[in-house]
Short mmCIF file of C-alpha atoms and ligand atoms in Angstrom, two decimals:
data_model
loop_
_atom_site.label_atom_id
_atom_site.label_comp_id
_atom_site.label_asym_id
_atom_site.label_seq_id
_atom_site.Cartn_x
_atom_site.Cartn_y
_atom_site.Cartn_z
CA MET A 1 92.26 185.17 59.43
CA GLY A 2 92.28 182.53 56.66
CA LYS A 3 89.56 181.95 54.10
CA ASN A 4 87.10 179.12 53.75
CA LEU A 5 86.61 177.17 50.53
CA TYR A 6 83.39 178.99 49.64
CA HIS A 7 85.06 182.40 49.55
CA LYS A 8 88.21 181.13 47.81
CA VAL A 9 86.28 179.49 44.97
CA PHE A 10 83.67 182.24 44.71
CA ASP A 11 86.30 184.99 44.48
CA ARG A 12 88.27 183.07 41.89
CA HIS A 13 85.20 182.71 39.64
CA SER A 14 83.75 186.19 40.12
CA VAL A 15 84.15 188.04 36.82
CA GLY A 16 82.17 191.19 37.49
CA ARG A 17 80.00 193.17 39.87
CA LEU A 18 76.52 194.13 38.71
CA SER A 19 74.70 197.39 39.48
CA SER A 20 72.35 195.34 41.72
CA GLY A 21 75.34 194.54 43.93
CA GLN A 22 75.29 190.93 42.82
CA TYR A 23 78.34 189.18 41.41
CA GLN A 24 78.66 187.67 37.98
CA LEU A 25 80.03 184.20 38.53
CA PHE A 26 81.77 182.18 35.85
CA ILE A 27 80.41 178.61 35.74
CA GLY A 28 83.06 176.01 35.06
CA LEU A 29 80.72 173.08 34.45
CA HIS A 30 77.12 173.24 33.23
CA LEU A 31 75.12 170.02 33.45
CA ILE A 32 71.81 169.84 31.63
CA HIS A 33 68.96 167.34 31.33
CA GLU A 34 65.80 166.94 29.31
CA VAL A 35 63.30 168.65 31.62
CA THR A 36 64.72 172.12 32.24
CA SER A 37 66.75 172.60 29.05
CA PRO A 38 64.26 172.65 26.11
CA GLN A 39 62.79 176.02 27.11
CA ALA A 40 66.27 177.44 27.71
CA PHE A 41 67.40 176.43 24.21
CA SER A 42 64.19 177.99 22.79
CA LEU A 43 65.02 181.25 24.57
CA LEU A 44 68.48 181.19 23.03
CA LYS A 45 67.05 180.56 19.57
CA GLN A 46 64.53 183.38 19.95
CA ARG A 47 67.36 185.78 20.74
CA GLY A 48 69.69 184.43 18.06
CA LEU A 49 72.32 183.42 20.63
CA LYS A 50 74.74 180.50 20.53
CA VAL A 51 75.97 178.31 23.39
CA ARG A 52 79.03 180.18 24.64
CA PHE A 53 81.07 177.20 25.93
CA PRO A 54 79.66 173.92 24.54
CA GLU A 55 82.80 172.14 25.79
CA ARG A 56 81.84 173.05 29.37
CA THR A 57 78.26 171.77 28.92
CA PHE A 58 77.25 168.11 29.33
CA ALA A 59 73.81 166.58 28.96
CA THR A 60 71.95 163.44 29.96
CA VAL A 61 68.41 162.11 30.10
CA ASP A 62 67.16 160.96 33.49
CA HIS A 63 63.84 162.32 34.79
CA ILE A 64 61.50 161.07 32.07
CA ILE A 65 63.26 157.89 31.04
CA PRO A 66 61.29 154.70 31.79
CA THR A 67 63.15 152.13 33.87
CA GLU A 68 61.47 149.04 32.44
CA THR A 69 63.34 147.76 29.41
CA ARG A 70 60.24 147.23 27.29
CA GLU A 71 59.11 150.81 27.91
CA ARG A 72 62.45 152.24 26.79
CA GLN A 73 61.79 151.41 23.14
CA ARG A 74 61.68 154.48 20.89
CA PRO A 75 59.49 156.33 20.45
CA LEU A 76 58.72 156.37 24.16
CA ARG A 77 55.09 155.57 24.90
CA ASP A 78 54.58 158.92 26.65
CA SER A 79 54.56 161.45 23.80
CA LEU A 80 55.58 164.36 26.06
CA ALA A 81 58.59 162.36 27.31
CA GLU A 82 59.50 161.50 23.72
CA GLU A 83 59.25 165.20 22.81
CA MET A 84 61.67 166.14 25.61
CA LEU A 85 64.08 163.40 24.62
CA VAL A 86 64.03 164.46 20.97
CA ALA A 87 64.56 168.09 22.04
CA ILE A 88 67.70 167.34 24.05
CA GLU A 89 69.05 165.07 21.31
CA GLU A 90 68.56 167.79 18.70
CA ASN A 91 69.70 170.71 20.87
CA THR A 92 72.91 169.02 21.98
CA LYS A 93 73.69 167.92 18.41
CA ALA A 94 73.03 171.39 16.99
CA ASN A 95 75.27 173.02 19.61
CA GLY A 96 78.13 170.53 19.78
CA ILE A 97 77.34 169.48 23.36
CA SER A 98 78.26 166.02 24.70
CA PHE A 99 75.09 164.05 25.32
CA PHE A 100 75.12 160.98 27.54
CA GLY A 101 72.03 159.35 26.08
CA GLU A 102 71.21 155.67 25.89
CA GLU A 103 73.70 154.95 23.09
CA SER A 104 76.63 156.52 24.97
CA GLY A 105 76.71 153.73 27.55
CA ASN A 106 76.94 156.43 30.24
CA GLN A 107 73.32 157.51 30.63
CA GLY A 108 72.17 158.13 34.17
CA VAL A 109 70.96 160.62 36.73
CA VAL A 110 72.81 163.88 36.14
CA HIS A 111 74.20 164.03 39.70
CA ILE A 112 75.51 160.50 39.45
CA ILE A 113 77.17 160.61 36.05
CA GLY A 114 78.96 163.96 36.62
CA PRO A 115 81.10 162.55 39.44
CA GLU A 116 81.53 159.05 37.99
CA LEU A 117 82.84 160.49 34.71
CA GLY A 118 85.26 162.77 36.56
CA LEU A 119 83.51 165.90 35.26
CA THR A 120 82.83 167.07 38.81
CA GLN A 121 86.07 168.30 40.36
CA PRO A 122 87.16 170.30 43.41
CA GLY A 123 87.25 174.08 43.19
CA GLN A 124 84.76 174.27 40.32
CA THR A 125 81.62 176.30 40.03
CA ILE A 126 78.88 173.98 38.79
CA ALA A 127 75.30 174.68 37.78
CA CYS A 128 72.42 172.46 36.71
CA GLY A 129 68.70 173.04 36.30
CA ASP A 130 67.91 170.69 39.16
CA SER A 131 67.61 171.35 42.90
CA HIS A 132 69.92 168.54 43.93
CA THR A 133 72.96 169.91 42.15
CA SER A 134 74.28 170.47 45.67
CA THR A 135 75.39 166.81 45.43
CA HIS A 136 78.55 167.88 43.57
CA GLY A 137 79.68 169.91 46.59
CA ALA A 138 80.94 166.59 47.97
CA PHE A 139 84.07 167.26 45.88
CA GLY A 140 84.67 170.75 47.25
CA SER A 141 82.93 172.54 44.42
CA LEU A 142 80.28 175.27 44.60
CA ALA A 143 77.34 173.55 42.94
CA PHE A 144 74.11 175.47 42.36
CA GLY A 145 70.66 174.20 41.41
CA ILE A 146 69.15 176.76 39.05
CA GLY A 147 65.91 177.56 37.21
CA THR A 148 65.22 177.44 33.47
CA SER A 149 65.93 181.13 32.82
CA GLN A 150 69.32 180.73 34.52
CA VAL A 151 70.00 177.67 32.37
CA ALA A 152 69.50 179.98 29.38
CA ASP A 153 71.77 182.63 30.96
CA ILE A 154 74.55 180.10 31.43
CA LEU A 155 74.15 178.57 27.97
CA ALA A 156 74.49 182.06 26.49
CA THR A 157 77.17 183.59 28.75
CA GLN A 158 78.62 180.79 30.94
CA THR A 159 77.93 183.08 33.88
CA MET A 160 75.16 183.62 36.39
CA SER A 161 74.45 186.47 38.77
CA MET A 162 74.27 185.89 42.47
CA SER A 163 74.80 187.40 45.89
CA LYS A 164 77.37 186.08 48.31
CA LEU A 165 76.12 183.56 50.84
CA LYS A 166 76.96 183.24 54.49
CA VAL A 167 78.85 180.08 55.45
CA ARG A 168 77.82 177.73 58.25
CA ARG A 169 80.26 175.05 59.30
CA ILE A 170 78.52 171.87 60.45
CA ASN A 171 80.91 169.78 62.47
CA VAL A 172 79.86 166.15 62.92
CA THR A 173 81.89 164.72 65.79
CA GLY A 174 82.46 161.20 67.10
CA LYS A 175 81.90 158.01 65.13
CA LEU A 176 78.72 156.60 63.63
CA ARG A 177 77.52 153.38 65.25
CA PRO A 178 76.85 150.29 63.11
CA GLY A 179 73.67 150.64 61.07
CA LEU A 180 74.02 154.42 60.70
CA TYR A 181 74.68 156.08 57.36
CA ALA A 182 75.20 159.42 55.63
CA LYS A 183 71.44 159.57 55.06
CA ASP A 184 70.84 159.50 58.82
CA VAL A 185 73.40 162.28 59.30
CA ILE A 186 71.76 164.63 56.79
CA LEU A 187 68.23 163.85 58.03
CA ALA A 188 69.46 164.58 61.57
CA ILE A 189 70.99 167.89 60.44
CA ILE A 190 67.76 168.94 58.72
CA ASN A 191 65.77 167.86 61.76
CA LYS A 192 68.01 169.95 64.03
CA LEU A 193 68.27 173.11 61.92
CA GLY A 194 64.93 172.96 60.10
CA VAL A 195 64.03 173.02 56.42
CA ASN A 196 64.56 176.79 56.32
CA GLY A 197 67.51 176.85 58.70
CA GLY A 198 69.99 177.08 55.86
CA VAL A 199 68.36 179.90 53.90
CA GLY A 200 71.07 182.34 52.84
CA TYR A 201 73.84 179.88 53.72
CA ALA A 202 76.37 177.58 52.18
CA TYR A 203 76.88 174.54 54.41
CA GLU A 204 80.44 173.35 54.95
CA TYR A 205 80.39 169.81 56.40
CA SER A 206 83.36 168.86 58.52
CA GLY A 207 84.50 166.77 61.45
CA PRO A 208 85.64 163.17 61.93
CA VAL A 209 82.41 161.58 60.71
CA ILE A 210 82.52 163.48 57.41
CA GLU A 211 86.26 162.91 56.96
CA ALA A 212 85.71 159.17 57.37
CA PHE A 213 82.94 159.15 54.73
CA SER A 214 83.59 157.76 51.24
CA MET A 215 82.88 160.06 48.29
CA GLU A 216 79.55 158.32 47.77
CA GLU A 217 78.53 159.02 51.36
CA ARG A 218 79.62 162.66 50.99
CA MET A 219 77.43 162.91 47.89
CA THR A 220 74.40 161.61 49.83
CA LEU A 221 75.10 164.22 52.49
CA CYS A 222 75.56 167.19 50.14
CA ASN A 223 72.63 166.09 47.96
CA MET A 224 70.12 167.01 50.66
CA SER A 225 71.70 170.35 51.68
CA ILE A 226 68.99 172.02 49.65
CA GLU A 227 66.33 170.25 51.74
CA GLY A 228 67.71 172.08 54.76
CA GLY A 229 67.30 175.40 52.96
CA ALA A 230 71.02 175.83 52.18
CA ARG A 231 71.82 177.09 48.67
CA ILE A 232 74.79 174.72 48.47
CA GLY A 233 76.69 172.25 50.65
CA TYR A 234 80.29 171.13 50.37
CA VAL A 235 83.06 169.05 51.89
CA ASN A 236 86.68 170.14 51.71
CA PRO A 237 88.61 168.01 49.22
CA ASP A 238 91.11 165.56 50.69
CA GLU A 239 92.92 162.33 49.82
CA THR A 240 89.57 160.49 49.60
CA THR A 241 88.46 162.98 46.93
CA PHE A 242 91.68 162.75 44.96
CA ALA A 243 91.71 158.94 45.06
CA TYR A 244 88.12 158.87 43.75
CA LEU A 245 88.96 161.16 40.84
CA LYS A 246 92.23 159.54 39.78
CA GLY A 247 91.89 157.83 36.41
CA ARG A 248 88.28 158.79 35.67
CA LYS A 249 87.36 159.54 32.07
CA HIS A 250 87.35 163.35 32.37
CA SER A 251 89.83 163.69 35.25
CA PRO A 252 93.04 165.53 34.40
CA LYS A 253 95.89 163.30 33.26
CA GLY A 254 99.73 163.48 33.47
CA ALA A 255 101.11 166.94 34.19
CA ASP A 256 97.55 168.34 34.21
CA TRP A 257 96.76 166.05 37.15
CA ASP A 258 99.67 167.49 39.19
CA LYS A 259 98.58 171.02 38.36
CA ALA A 260 94.98 170.26 39.23
CA LEU A 261 96.00 168.56 42.49
CA ALA A 262 97.93 171.64 43.57
CA TYR A 263 94.87 173.81 42.88
CA TRP A 264 92.49 171.39 44.61
CA LYS A 265 94.66 171.37 47.73
CA SER A 266 94.91 175.16 47.72
CA ILE A 267 91.16 175.78 47.79
CA ALA A 268 90.40 173.77 50.95
CA SER A 269 89.36 175.95 53.90
CA ASP A 270 92.29 177.28 55.87
CA PRO A 271 92.59 175.98 59.45
CA ASP A 272 92.00 179.52 60.76
CA ALA A 273 89.14 180.31 58.34
CA GLY A 274 86.20 182.25 59.74
CA TYR A 275 82.53 181.24 59.52
CA ASP A 276 79.25 183.07 59.97
CA ASP A 277 78.00 180.23 62.12
CA VAL A 278 79.27 176.92 63.51
CA VAL A 279 77.02 174.01 64.52
CA GLU A 280 78.07 170.78 66.23
CA LEU A 281 76.34 167.42 65.89
CA ASP A 282 77.37 164.37 67.90
CA GLY A 283 77.56 161.58 65.32
CA SER A 284 78.03 158.93 68.04
CA ALA A 285 74.55 159.63 69.42
CA LEU A 286 72.63 159.26 66.15
CA GLU A 287 69.97 156.64 65.45
CA PRO A 288 68.34 155.72 62.13
CA PHE A 289 66.08 158.55 60.95
CA VAL A 290 62.74 158.32 59.15
CA THR A 291 60.55 161.17 57.94
CA TRP A 292 56.91 160.92 58.97
CA GLY A 293 55.50 164.09 57.37
CA ILE A 294 55.48 166.17 54.23
CA THR A 295 58.83 167.95 54.58
CA PRO A 296 62.26 166.35 55.04
CA GLY A 297 62.48 168.10 58.42
CA GLN A 298 59.42 166.28 59.80
CA SER A 299 61.41 163.30 60.94
CA LEU A 300 62.19 161.20 63.99
CA THR A 301 64.32 158.25 64.92
CA VAL A 302 62.96 154.77 64.27
CA THR A 303 62.50 154.20 68.00
CA GLN A 304 60.28 157.27 68.43
CA SER A 305 56.57 158.00 68.02
CA ILE A 306 54.74 160.65 65.97
CA PRO A 307 54.93 163.86 68.00
CA ALA A 308 51.88 165.82 69.12
CA ALA A 309 51.36 169.13 67.30
CA GLU A 310 51.25 170.91 70.68
CA THR A 311 54.91 170.09 71.28
CA PHE A 312 55.90 172.41 68.38
CA PRO A 313 56.01 176.23 68.38
CA ALA A 314 52.58 177.74 67.62
CA ASP A 315 53.56 178.91 64.12
CA GLU A 316 54.63 175.38 63.12
CA GLN A 317 51.52 173.60 64.43
CA PRO A 318 49.26 174.10 61.35
CA LEU A 319 51.87 172.38 59.10
CA ILE A 320 52.31 169.55 61.62
CA ARG A 321 48.53 168.95 61.67
CA GLU A 322 48.37 169.15 57.88
CA ALA A 323 51.16 166.57 57.65
CA MET A 324 49.48 164.19 60.10
CA GLU A 325 46.22 164.40 58.21
CA TYR A 326 47.85 163.87 54.81
CA MET A 327 49.91 160.96 56.10
CA SER A 328 46.97 159.51 58.11
CA LEU A 329 49.14 159.32 61.21
CA GLU A 330 48.30 160.11 64.81
CA ALA A 331 50.28 161.64 67.64
CA GLY A 332 51.77 158.94 69.86
CA GLN A 333 51.81 156.31 67.11
CA PRO A 334 55.24 154.62 66.90
CA ILE A 335 56.86 155.13 63.49
CA ALA A 336 58.05 151.50 63.57
CA GLY A 337 55.24 149.24 62.43
CA ILE A 338 53.66 151.60 59.90
CA PRO A 339 52.68 149.38 56.93
CA ILE A 340 54.62 149.94 53.70
CA ASP A 341 53.26 149.23 50.20
CA VAL A 342 56.19 150.26 48.00
CA VAL A 343 59.95 150.44 48.53
CA PHE A 344 62.09 152.56 46.25
CA ILE A 345 65.88 152.22 46.49
CA GLY A 346 67.60 154.60 44.10
CA SER A 347 67.78 158.34 43.14
CA CYS A 348 70.66 160.81 43.14
CA THR A 349 70.67 160.56 46.94
CA ASN A 350 71.11 156.79 47.29
CA GLY A 351 71.37 155.20 43.85
CA ARG A 352 75.12 154.50 43.84
CA LEU A 353 77.08 151.27 43.88
CA SER A 354 77.89 151.37 47.59
CA ASP A 355 74.17 151.78 48.41
CA PHE A 356 73.36 148.64 46.44
CA GLN A 357 76.32 146.72 47.86
CA GLU A 358 75.11 147.46 51.37
CA VAL A 359 71.49 146.56 50.65
CA ALA A 360 72.50 143.37 48.82
CA ARG A 361 74.66 142.37 51.77
CA LEU A 362 71.70 142.86 54.09
CA VAL A 363 68.93 141.21 52.05
CA LYS A 364 70.91 138.24 50.73
CA GLY A 365 68.98 135.08 51.50
CA ARG A 366 65.87 136.99 52.67
CA LYS A 367 62.54 137.66 50.96
CA VAL A 368 60.63 140.87 50.29
CA SER A 369 57.27 140.87 52.10
CA PRO A 370 54.44 139.77 49.77
CA ARG A 371 52.58 143.02 50.52
CA VAL A 372 55.45 145.13 49.15
CA LYS A 373 56.41 146.15 45.60
CA ALA A 374 60.15 146.83 45.83
CA LEU A 375 62.21 148.59 43.16
CA VAL A 376 65.99 148.87 43.02
CA VAL A 377 66.97 151.44 40.41
CA PRO A 378 70.63 152.09 39.55
CA GLY A 379 71.54 155.75 39.26
CA SER A 380 73.47 155.21 36.05
CA ARG A 381 74.38 152.63 33.43
CA GLU A 382 77.84 152.41 35.00
CA VAL A 383 76.38 151.71 38.44
CA GLN A 384 74.18 149.05 36.84
CA ARG A 385 77.15 147.47 35.03
CA GLN A 386 79.29 147.36 38.16
CA ALA A 387 76.46 146.04 40.35
CA GLU A 388 75.66 143.30 37.85
CA ALA A 389 79.35 142.35 37.55
CA LEU A 390 79.37 141.89 41.33
CA GLY A 391 76.31 139.63 41.16
CA LEU A 392 74.05 142.06 43.01
CA LYS A 393 71.22 141.79 40.50
CA GLU A 394 70.81 138.08 41.24
CA ILE A 395 70.71 138.76 44.99
CA PHE A 396 67.99 141.40 44.55
CA VAL A 397 65.91 139.36 42.13
CA GLU A 398 66.20 136.26 44.32
CA ALA A 399 64.98 138.32 47.29
CA GLY A 400 61.97 139.60 45.31
CA PHE A 401 63.15 143.09 44.32
CA GLN A 402 62.69 144.41 40.78
CA TRP A 403 66.05 145.35 39.23
CA ARG A 404 65.52 148.25 36.86
CA GLU A 405 67.24 150.31 34.19
CA PRO A 406 68.97 153.58 35.27
CA GLY A 407 66.99 156.78 35.81
CA CYS A 408 65.25 158.99 38.37
CA SER A 409 62.37 156.52 38.52
CA MET A 410 60.04 156.96 41.47
CA CYS A 411 61.93 159.88 43.02
CA LEU A 412 59.86 162.40 41.09
CA ALA A 413 57.77 159.99 38.98
CA MET A 414 57.99 161.94 35.72
CA ASN A 415 58.06 158.50 34.11
CA PRO A 416 55.90 155.37 34.42
CA ASP A 417 57.21 154.56 37.96
CA LYS A 418 54.50 156.08 40.14
CA LEU A 419 52.73 155.43 43.41
CA GLU A 420 49.05 154.60 43.13
CA GLY A 421 46.37 156.14 45.34
CA ARG A 422 47.29 156.31 49.05
CA GLN A 423 50.23 153.93 48.83
CA MET A 424 52.90 154.40 51.51
CA CYS A 425 56.43 154.32 50.12
CA ALA A 426 59.69 153.78 51.96
CA SER A 427 62.05 155.78 49.76
CA THR A 428 65.77 156.47 49.72
CA SER A 429 65.23 159.69 47.72
CA ASN A 430 65.25 163.23 49.05
CA ARG A 431 61.74 164.72 49.01
CA ASN A 432 58.54 163.64 50.73
CA PHE A 433 56.32 166.48 49.52
CA LYS A 434 52.63 165.82 48.90
CA GLY A 435 52.21 163.99 45.59
CA ARG A 436 55.97 163.84 44.96
CA GLN A 437 55.93 160.24 43.79
CA GLY A 438 53.27 160.55 41.11
CA SER A 439 50.03 160.04 43.03
CA SER A 440 48.33 163.17 44.38
CA SER A 441 47.59 161.27 47.60
CA GLY A 442 50.68 159.03 47.72
CA ARG A 443 52.77 159.06 50.90
CA THR A 444 56.56 159.02 51.19
CA LEU A 445 58.79 158.13 54.13
CA LEU A 446 62.45 159.04 53.56
CA MET A 447 65.13 156.81 55.04
CA SER A 448 68.50 155.18 54.43
CA PRO A 449 68.87 152.26 52.01
CA ALA A 450 69.32 149.87 54.96
CA MET A 451 66.09 151.11 56.55
CA ALA A 452 64.30 150.82 53.19
CA ALA A 453 65.61 147.28 52.87
CA ALA A 454 64.27 146.46 56.34
CA ALA A 455 60.88 147.93 55.34
CA ALA A 456 60.87 145.75 52.21
CA ILE A 457 61.55 142.58 54.19
CA GLU A 458 59.15 143.34 57.05
CA GLY A 459 56.38 145.07 55.06
CA LYS A 460 56.44 147.88 57.60
CA VAL A 461 58.80 150.49 59.01
CA ALA A 462 61.34 148.55 61.05
CA ASP A 463 64.65 149.19 62.77
CA SER A 464 67.22 147.89 60.28
CA ARG A 465 69.66 147.23 63.12
CA VAL A 466 67.22 144.73 64.65
CA VAL A 467 66.03 143.22 61.34
CA PHE A 468 69.56 142.62 60.13
CA GLY A 469 71.03 141.69 63.48
CA TYR A 470 73.63 144.35 64.15
CA ALA A 471 75.35 143.93 67.49
CA LYS A 472 72.60 144.20 70.13
CA GLU A 473 74.47 146.71 72.28
CA THR A 474 74.30 149.24 69.43
CA VAL A 475 70.48 149.26 69.43
S1 SF4 B 501 66.81 161.43 41.28
FE1 SF4 B 501 65.18 162.80 41.99
S2 SF4 B 501 66.16 164.56 42.91
FE2 SF4 B 501 67.71 163.44 41.73
S3 SF4 B 501 67.77 164.46 39.75
FE3 SF4 B 501 66.31 162.77 39.58
S4 SF4 B 501 64.30 163.62 40.11
FE4 SF4 B 501 65.87 165.11 40.76
#
């Protein structure tokens, strides 16, 4: 029997077996940001250790950075944010680490700049002190979100300890209908398997729908693997992957490219590879998904109504009731029509150029509802540059959206972009936990950029296929 990508890459990077039975895994690429790295550098200092491989470590600032130009002036108005920014500037300088800060022209959300700079490559082991590091699995890498103490471990040793995962292959068959996106596919997978369904697993995404996805769509998909409980998610590298990487700043060049290509092709799962589990999802049957609750698994299609708690297994009912109460929703209420106060289009899930191209195409010539505050936040300076060169900024501004500077913005709201009070937000990000967007009572509905655009125009949850006039027979 052949091997799957997970085992090939894991075995190649395993440099030791610990007495606990865990493996010591060499980490090829370590991405750091301002929130989870200061404490790790302090730990290193306390122990008199140096960064083992500064050339394999890359830093950016994303979570705390304001997205309004006037608020980006130094020092930042928020003294804690300024402290974190100063810490990463000083720590990277002192340790010879590349820092993609404001002056670099490449600042952005860590999971957006890694791929766009060509740092993220197939067959790598990648770690970052952020849950959504799974994004990088889109390239056929094993990409782990880690905690602060592990950030310190990797800074000091370039390795981390871990047990082997099981591998579940998720095969998405058929062809997505118009108005359906990678976001709908991952929300459907989480809905089907549950937010804990992936615990102990790596998810390998495969099938015609995934193969037809662009790299940006694959990143959206892998980004939310963690929301389904999986430790990592990945897609086998193919011609789409190689074409994306060719010519990027940190991609291999010349003879190194040929060598890398041979390696990248060799680590894809063998046709006769074995899996611990295989799940099928019919992509042709999908409809736009929206979350209604306080976990990314509490979701339904835009044509459905809030389910009654009694329709869930007894052990899930308390959480369903808690979600309904927090969200102020009632069983039987259609999800379409729920009033929206704020729309956030951005984040490491859906803050890439293709997301903005699609939304701009849809909203061109339309107006954001007067009841809605709508933010479009590029995931990186490069995304912003490209979008502006294509004239997308003008389309958004004309439609009534705010066009912001790159950063995490309202995804986690560790910056001035926050919900207020009970505001209901249609968000293209990845988490709808209680208080996630900066208000302890704020409410988040996760959806695709097209669905968020429809919510912005209508001022309520609406079927983007109807709002934007996709072929009627597809609705
Ligand atoms: S956009 Fe959101 S999920 Fe992604 S890195 Fe920033 S805060 Fe984390």
